PDB file of C-alpha atoms in Angstrom:
ATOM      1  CA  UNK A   2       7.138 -65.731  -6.128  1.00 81.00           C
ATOM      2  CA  UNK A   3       6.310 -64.737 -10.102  1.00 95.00           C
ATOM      3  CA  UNK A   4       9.043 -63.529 -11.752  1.00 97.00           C
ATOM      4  CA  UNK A   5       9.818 -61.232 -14.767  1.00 97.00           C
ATOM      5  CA  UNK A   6      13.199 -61.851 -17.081  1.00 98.00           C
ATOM      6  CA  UNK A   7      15.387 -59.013 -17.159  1.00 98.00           C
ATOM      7  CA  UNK A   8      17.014 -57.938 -20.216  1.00 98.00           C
ATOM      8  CA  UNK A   9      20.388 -59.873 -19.246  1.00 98.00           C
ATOM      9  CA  UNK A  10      18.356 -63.052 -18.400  1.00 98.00           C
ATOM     10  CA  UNK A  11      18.759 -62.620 -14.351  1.00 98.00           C
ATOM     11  CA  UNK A  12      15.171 -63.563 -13.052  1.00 98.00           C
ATOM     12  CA  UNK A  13      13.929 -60.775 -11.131  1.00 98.00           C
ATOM     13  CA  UNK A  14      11.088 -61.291  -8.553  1.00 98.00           C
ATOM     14  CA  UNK A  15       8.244 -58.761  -9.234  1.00 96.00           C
ATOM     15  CA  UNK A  16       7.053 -58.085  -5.095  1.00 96.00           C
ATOM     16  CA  UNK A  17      10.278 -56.737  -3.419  1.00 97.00           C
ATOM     17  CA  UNK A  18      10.165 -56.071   0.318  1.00 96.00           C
ATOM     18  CA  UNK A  19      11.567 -52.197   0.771  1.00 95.00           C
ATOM     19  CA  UNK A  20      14.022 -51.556   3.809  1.00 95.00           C
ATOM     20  CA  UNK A  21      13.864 -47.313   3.755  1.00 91.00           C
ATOM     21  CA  UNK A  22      12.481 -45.476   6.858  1.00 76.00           C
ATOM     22  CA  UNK A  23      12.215 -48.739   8.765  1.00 74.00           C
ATOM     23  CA  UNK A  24      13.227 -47.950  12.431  1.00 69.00           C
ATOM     24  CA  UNK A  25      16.068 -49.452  14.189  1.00 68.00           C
ATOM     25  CA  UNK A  26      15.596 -52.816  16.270  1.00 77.00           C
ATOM     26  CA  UNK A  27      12.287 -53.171  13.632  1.00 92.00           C
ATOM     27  CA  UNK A  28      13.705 -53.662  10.523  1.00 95.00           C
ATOM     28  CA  UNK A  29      15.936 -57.825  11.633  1.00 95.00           C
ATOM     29  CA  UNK A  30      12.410 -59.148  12.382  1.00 95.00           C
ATOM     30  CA  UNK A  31      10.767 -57.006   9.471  1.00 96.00           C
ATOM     31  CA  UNK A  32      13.390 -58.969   6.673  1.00 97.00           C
ATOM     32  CA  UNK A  33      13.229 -62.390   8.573  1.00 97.00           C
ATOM     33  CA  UNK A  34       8.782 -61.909   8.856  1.00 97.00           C
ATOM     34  CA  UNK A  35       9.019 -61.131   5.116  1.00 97.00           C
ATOM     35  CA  UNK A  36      11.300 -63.720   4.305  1.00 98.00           C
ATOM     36  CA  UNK A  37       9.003 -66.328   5.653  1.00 98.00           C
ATOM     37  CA  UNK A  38       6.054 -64.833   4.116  1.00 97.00           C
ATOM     38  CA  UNK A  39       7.623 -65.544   0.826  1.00 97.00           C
ATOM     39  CA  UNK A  40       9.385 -62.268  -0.198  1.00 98.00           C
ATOM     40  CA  UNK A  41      12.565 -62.760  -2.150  1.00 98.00           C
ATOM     41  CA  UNK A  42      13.582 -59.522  -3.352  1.00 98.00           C
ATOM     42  CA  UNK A  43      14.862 -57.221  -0.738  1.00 98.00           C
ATOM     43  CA  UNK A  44      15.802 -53.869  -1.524  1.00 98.00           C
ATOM     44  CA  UNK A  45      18.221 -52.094   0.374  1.00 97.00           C
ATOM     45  CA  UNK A  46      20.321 -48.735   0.057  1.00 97.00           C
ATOM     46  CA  UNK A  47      23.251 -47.216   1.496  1.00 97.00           C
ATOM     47  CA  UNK A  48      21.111 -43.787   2.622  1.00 95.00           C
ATOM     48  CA  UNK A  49      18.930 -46.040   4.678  1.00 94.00           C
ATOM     49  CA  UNK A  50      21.467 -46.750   7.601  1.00 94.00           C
ATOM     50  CA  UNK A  51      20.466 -50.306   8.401  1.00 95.00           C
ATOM     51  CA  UNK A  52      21.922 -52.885   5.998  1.00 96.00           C
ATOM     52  CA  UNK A  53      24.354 -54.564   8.735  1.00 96.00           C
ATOM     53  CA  UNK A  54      20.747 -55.397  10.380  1.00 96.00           C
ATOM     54  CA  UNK A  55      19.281 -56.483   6.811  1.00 97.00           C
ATOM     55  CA  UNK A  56      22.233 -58.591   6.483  1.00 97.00           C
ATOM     56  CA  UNK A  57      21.793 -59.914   9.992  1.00 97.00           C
ATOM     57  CA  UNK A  58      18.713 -61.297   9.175  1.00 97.00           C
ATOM     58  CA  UNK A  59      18.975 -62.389   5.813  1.00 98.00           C
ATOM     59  CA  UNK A  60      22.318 -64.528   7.079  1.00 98.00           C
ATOM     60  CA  UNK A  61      19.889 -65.903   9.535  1.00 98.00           C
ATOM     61  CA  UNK A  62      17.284 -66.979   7.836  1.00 98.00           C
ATOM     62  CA  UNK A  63      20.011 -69.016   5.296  1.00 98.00           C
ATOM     63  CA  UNK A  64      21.727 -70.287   8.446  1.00 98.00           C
ATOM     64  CA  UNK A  65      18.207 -71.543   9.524  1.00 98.00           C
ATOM     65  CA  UNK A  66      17.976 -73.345   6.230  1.00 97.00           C
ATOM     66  CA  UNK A  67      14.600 -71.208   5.333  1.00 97.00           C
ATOM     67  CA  UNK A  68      16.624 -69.776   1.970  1.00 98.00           C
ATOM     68  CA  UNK A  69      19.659 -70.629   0.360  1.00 98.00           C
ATOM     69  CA  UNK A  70      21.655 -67.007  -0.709  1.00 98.00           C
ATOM     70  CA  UNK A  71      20.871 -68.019  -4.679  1.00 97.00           C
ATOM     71  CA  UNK A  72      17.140 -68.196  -4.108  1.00 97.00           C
ATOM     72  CA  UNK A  73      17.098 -64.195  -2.750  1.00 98.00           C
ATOM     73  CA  UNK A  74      17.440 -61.046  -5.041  1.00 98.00           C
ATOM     74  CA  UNK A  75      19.017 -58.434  -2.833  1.00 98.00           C
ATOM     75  CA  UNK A  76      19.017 -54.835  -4.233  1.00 98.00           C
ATOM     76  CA  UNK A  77      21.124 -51.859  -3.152  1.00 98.00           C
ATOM     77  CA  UNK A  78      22.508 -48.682  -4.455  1.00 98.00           C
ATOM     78  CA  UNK A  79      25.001 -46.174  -5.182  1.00 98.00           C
ATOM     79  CA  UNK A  80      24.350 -43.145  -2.654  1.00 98.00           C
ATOM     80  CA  UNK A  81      25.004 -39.692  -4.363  1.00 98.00           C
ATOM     81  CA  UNK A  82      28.592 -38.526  -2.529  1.00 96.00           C
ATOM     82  CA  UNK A  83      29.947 -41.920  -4.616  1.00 97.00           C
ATOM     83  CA  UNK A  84      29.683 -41.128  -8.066  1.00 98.00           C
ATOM     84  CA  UNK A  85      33.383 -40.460  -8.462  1.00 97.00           C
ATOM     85  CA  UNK A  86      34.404 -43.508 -10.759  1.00 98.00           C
ATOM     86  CA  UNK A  87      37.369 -44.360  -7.699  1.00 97.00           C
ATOM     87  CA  UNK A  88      34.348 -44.053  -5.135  1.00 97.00           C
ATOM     88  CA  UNK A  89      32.120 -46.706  -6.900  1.00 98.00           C
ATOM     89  CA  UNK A  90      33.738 -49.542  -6.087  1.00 98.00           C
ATOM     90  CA  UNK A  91      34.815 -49.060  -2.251  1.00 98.00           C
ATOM     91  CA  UNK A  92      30.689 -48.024  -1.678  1.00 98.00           C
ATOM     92  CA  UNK A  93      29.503 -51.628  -3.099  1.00 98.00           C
ATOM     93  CA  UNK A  94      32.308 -52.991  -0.999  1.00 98.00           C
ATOM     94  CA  UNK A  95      30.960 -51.615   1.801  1.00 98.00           C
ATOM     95  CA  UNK A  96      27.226 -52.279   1.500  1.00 98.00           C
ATOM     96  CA  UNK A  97      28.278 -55.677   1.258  1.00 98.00           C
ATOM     97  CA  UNK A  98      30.573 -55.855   4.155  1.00 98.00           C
ATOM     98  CA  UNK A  99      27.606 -54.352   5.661  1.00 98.00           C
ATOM     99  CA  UNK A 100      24.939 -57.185   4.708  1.00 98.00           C
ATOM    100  CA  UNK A 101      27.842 -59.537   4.829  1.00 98.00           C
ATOM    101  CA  UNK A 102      27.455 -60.825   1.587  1.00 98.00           C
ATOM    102  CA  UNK A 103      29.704 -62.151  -1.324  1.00 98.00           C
ATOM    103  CA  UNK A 104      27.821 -60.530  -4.306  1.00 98.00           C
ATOM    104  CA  UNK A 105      24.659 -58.376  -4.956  1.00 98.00           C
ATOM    105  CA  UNK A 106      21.925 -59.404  -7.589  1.00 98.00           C
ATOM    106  CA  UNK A 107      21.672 -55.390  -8.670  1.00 98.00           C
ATOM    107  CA  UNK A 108      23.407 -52.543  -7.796  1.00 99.00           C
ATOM    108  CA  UNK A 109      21.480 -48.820  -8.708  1.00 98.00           C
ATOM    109  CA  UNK A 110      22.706 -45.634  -8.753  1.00 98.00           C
ATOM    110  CA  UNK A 111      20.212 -43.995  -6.692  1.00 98.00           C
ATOM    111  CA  UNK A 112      19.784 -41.031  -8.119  1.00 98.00           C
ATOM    112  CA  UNK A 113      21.266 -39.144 -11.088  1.00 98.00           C
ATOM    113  CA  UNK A 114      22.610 -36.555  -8.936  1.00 97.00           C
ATOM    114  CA  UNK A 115      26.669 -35.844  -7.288  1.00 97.00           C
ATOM    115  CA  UNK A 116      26.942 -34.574  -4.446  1.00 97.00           C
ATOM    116  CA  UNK A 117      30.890 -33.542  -3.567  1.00 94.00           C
ATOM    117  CA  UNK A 118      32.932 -36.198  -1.773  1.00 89.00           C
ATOM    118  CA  UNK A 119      32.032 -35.634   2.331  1.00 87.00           C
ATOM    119  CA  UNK A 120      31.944 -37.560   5.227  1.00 86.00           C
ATOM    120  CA  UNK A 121      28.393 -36.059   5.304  1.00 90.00           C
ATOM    121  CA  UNK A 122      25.796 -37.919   3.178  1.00 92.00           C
ATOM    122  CA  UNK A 123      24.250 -34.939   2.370  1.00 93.00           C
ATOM    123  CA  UNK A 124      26.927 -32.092   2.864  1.00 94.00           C
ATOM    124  CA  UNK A 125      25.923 -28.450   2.218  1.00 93.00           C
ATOM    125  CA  UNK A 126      27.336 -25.152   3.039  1.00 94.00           C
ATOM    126  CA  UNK A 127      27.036 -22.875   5.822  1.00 92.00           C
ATOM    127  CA  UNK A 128      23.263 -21.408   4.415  1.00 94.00           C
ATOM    128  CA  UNK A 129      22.119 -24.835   4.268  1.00 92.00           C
ATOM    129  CA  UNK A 130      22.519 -25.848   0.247  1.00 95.00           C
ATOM    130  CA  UNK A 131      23.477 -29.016  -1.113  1.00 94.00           C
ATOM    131  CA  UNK A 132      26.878 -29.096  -2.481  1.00 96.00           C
ATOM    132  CA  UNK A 133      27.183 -31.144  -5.600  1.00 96.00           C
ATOM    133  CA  UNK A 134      29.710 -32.781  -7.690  1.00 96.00           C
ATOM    134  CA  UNK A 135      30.892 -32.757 -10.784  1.00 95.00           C
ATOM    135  CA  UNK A 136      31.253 -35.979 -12.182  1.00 97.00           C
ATOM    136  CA  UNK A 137      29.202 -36.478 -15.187  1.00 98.00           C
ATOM    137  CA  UNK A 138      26.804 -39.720 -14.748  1.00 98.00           C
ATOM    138  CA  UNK A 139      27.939 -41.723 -17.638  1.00 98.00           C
ATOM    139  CA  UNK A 140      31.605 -41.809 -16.017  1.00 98.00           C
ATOM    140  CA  UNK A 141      29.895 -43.387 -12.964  1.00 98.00           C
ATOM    141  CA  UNK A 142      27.855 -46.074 -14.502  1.00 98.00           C
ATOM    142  CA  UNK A 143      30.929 -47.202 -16.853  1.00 98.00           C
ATOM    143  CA  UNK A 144      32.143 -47.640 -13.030  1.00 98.00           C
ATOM    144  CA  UNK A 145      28.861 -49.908 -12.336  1.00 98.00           C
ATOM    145  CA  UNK A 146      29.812 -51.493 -15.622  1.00 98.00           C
ATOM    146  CA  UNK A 147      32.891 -52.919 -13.943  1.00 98.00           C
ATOM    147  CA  UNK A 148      31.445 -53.778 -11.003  1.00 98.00           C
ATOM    148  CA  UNK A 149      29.471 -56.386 -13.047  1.00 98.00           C
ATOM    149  CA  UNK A 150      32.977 -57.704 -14.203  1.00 98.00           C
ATOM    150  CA  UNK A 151      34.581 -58.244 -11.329  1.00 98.00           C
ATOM    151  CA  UNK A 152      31.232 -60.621  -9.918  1.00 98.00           C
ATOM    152  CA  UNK A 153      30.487 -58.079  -7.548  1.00 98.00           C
ATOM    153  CA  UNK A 154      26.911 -57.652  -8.788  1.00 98.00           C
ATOM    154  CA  UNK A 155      24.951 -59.888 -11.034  1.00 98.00           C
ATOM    155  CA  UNK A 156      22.970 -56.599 -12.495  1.00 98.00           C
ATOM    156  CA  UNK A 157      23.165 -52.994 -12.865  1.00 98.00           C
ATOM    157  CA  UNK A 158      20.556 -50.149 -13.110  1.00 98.00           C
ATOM    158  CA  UNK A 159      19.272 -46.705 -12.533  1.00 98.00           C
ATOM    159  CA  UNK A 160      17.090 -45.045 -10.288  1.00 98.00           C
ATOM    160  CA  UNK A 161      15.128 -41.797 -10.521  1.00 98.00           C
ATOM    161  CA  UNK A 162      16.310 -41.316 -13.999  1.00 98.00           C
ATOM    162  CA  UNK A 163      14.221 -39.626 -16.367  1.00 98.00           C
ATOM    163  CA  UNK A 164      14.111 -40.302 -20.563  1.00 98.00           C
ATOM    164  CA  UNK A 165      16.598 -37.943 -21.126  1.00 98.00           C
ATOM    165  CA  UNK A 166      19.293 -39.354 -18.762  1.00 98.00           C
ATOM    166  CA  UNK A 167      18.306 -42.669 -19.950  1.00 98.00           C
ATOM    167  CA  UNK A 168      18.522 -42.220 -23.416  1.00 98.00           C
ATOM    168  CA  UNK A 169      22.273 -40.632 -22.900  1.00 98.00           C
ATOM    169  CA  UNK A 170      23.279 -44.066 -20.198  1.00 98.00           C
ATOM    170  CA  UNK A 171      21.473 -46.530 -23.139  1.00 98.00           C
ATOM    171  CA  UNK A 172      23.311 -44.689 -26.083  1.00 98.00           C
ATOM    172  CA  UNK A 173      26.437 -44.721 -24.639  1.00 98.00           C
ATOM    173  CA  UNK A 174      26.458 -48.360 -22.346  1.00 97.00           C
ATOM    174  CA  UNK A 175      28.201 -51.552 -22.610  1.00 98.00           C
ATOM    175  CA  UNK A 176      26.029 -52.925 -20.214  1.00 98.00           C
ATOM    176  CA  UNK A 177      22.286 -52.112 -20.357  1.00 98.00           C
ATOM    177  CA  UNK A 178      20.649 -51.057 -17.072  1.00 98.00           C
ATOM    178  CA  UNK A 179      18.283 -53.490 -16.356  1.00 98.00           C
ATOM    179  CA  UNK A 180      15.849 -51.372 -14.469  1.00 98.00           C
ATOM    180  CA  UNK A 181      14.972 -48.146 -13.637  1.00 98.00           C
ATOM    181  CA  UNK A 182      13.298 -47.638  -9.508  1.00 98.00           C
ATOM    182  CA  UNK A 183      11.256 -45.049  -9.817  1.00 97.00           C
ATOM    183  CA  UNK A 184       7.570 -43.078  -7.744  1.00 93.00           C
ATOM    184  CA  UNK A 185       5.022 -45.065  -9.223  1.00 93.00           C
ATOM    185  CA  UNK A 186       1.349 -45.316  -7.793  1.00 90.00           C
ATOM    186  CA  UNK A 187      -2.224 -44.361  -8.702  1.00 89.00           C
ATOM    187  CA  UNK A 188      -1.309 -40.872  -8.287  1.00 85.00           C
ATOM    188  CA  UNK A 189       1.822 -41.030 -10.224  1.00 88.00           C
ATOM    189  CA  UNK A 190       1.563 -43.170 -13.241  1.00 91.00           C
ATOM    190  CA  UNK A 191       4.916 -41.735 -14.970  1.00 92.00           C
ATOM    191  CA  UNK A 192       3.334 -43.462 -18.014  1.00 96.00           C
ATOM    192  CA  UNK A 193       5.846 -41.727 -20.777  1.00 97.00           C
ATOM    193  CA  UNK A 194       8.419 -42.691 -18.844  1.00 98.00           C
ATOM    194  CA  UNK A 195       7.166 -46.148 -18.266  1.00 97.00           C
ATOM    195  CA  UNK A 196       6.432 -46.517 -21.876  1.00 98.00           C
ATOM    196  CA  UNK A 197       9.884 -45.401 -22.555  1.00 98.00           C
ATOM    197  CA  UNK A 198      12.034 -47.712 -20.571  1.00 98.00           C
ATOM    198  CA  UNK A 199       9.747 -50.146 -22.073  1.00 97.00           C
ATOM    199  CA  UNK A 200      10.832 -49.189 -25.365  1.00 97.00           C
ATOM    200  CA  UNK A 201      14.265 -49.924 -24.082  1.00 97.00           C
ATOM    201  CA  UNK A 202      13.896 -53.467 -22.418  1.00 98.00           C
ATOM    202  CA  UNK A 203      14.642 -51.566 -19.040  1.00 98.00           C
ATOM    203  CA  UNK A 204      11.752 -52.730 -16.263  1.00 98.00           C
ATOM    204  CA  UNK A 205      10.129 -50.519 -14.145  1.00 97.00           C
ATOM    205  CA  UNK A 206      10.364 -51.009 -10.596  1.00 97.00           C
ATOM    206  CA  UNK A 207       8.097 -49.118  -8.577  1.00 96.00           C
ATOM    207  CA  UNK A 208       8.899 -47.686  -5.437  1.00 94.00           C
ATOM    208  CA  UNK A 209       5.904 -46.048  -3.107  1.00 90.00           C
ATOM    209  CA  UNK A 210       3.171 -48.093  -4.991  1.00 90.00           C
ATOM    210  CA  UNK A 211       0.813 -47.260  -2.677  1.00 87.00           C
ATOM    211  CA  UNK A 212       1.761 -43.619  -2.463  1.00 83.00           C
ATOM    212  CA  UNK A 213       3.790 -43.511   1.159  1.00 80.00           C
ATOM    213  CA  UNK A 214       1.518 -41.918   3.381  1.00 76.00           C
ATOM    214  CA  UNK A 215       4.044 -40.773   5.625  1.00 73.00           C
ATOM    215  CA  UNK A 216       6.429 -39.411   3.145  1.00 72.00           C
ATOM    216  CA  UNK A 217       7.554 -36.238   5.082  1.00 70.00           C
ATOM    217  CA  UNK A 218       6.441 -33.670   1.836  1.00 71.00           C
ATOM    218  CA  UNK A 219       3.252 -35.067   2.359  1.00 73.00           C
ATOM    219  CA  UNK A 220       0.265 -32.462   3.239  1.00 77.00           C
ATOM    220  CA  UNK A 221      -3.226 -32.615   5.427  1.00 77.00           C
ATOM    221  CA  UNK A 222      -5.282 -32.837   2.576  1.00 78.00           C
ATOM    222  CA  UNK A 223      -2.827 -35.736   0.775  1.00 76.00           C
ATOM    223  CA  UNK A 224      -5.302 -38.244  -0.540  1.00 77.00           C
ATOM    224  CA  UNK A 225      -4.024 -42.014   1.230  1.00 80.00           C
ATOM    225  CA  UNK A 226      -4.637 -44.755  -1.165  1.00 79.00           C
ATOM    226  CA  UNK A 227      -5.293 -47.245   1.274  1.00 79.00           C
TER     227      UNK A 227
END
């Protein structure tokens, strides 16, 4: 598996094998296919539900002696009702409890966007709207910052950010985000963007590259790359 140097040094594999909208009972043999097809970087989020049965089969493809943990990049992320500096912490915890793993290789916040503490992952009010937070962002990633002190995660980015929220997180970091996971396909270049980050030694990663079909905003006459 090529990969590309990040701008802390971590190697980061540029194919990574995404775990969203993968039904339950599909997604074990999914991880373990992909793992013996050669993937290495498996991305995983909180909002996705299923990262006790990523785990599962990451931890069995290591027990089979197929990978050892250090030759995987595993990926997760900071869901929005955790941006609360106190919340950060207690969320990686749990993803990892979840994939049953001692450390991730990077942890995102997955989208620049607080949502009020809730046992809901989306909550909203009784007319149906989202009801956000208001933590500023920078507070939260100084939290990611010490995530990546205690060894919890080997890396730290964003997701879904645009320039301006970037350029406030680079101005103001100790750590650099090392990427930003963004829509990226034919149909979405995000080139200013792109060219920005790049400015700023932050990789792109590319989520949807070929345009998910079956995204649920998607309409009739939605032109399908493939």
């Amino acid at each position: 598996m090529t990969t590309i140097t990040l701008n802390n040094g971590k190697e980061f594999p540029v194919v990574g094998f995404g775990t969203s909208r993968t039904s339950s009972g599909v997604i074990i043999q999914a991880v373990k296919d992909a793992i013996d097809a050669g993937y290495r970087h498996i991305d995983c989020a909180h909002i996705y539900g299923n990262e006790h049965e990523v785990g599962e089969a990451i931890n069995a493809k290591i027990a089979e002696g197929i990978v050892k943990r250090e030759d995987l990049f595993v990926v997760s992320k900071l869901w929005n009702c955790f941006h609360e500096p106190k919340e950060v912490k207690p969320a990686l915890e749990h993803s990892l409890k979840q994939l049953n793993l001692d450390y991730l290789d990077l942890y995102l916040i997955h989208w620049p966007i607080c949502y009020q503490k809730s046992n809901e992952l989306c909550p909203t009010n009784e007319a149906g709207e989202i009801l956000y937070g208001n933590t500023d962002i920078l507070d939260t990633y100084r939290a990611m910052e010490e995530l990546v002190d205690a060894g919890l995660t080997k890396s730290i980015g964003i997701s879904n950010f645009n320039i301006k929220q970037i350029d406030y997180i680079t101005k103001n970091a100790r750590i650099q985000p090392v990427t930003n996971q963004v829509e990226c396909h034919p149909y979405l270049l995000n080139k200013k963007l792109s060219d920005f980050c790049k400015s700023k030694n932050i990789v792109i990663t590319a989520y949807a590259p070929l345009g998910s079909p079956a995204r649920p905003r998607a309409t009739p006459d939605y032109h399908v790359l493939l």
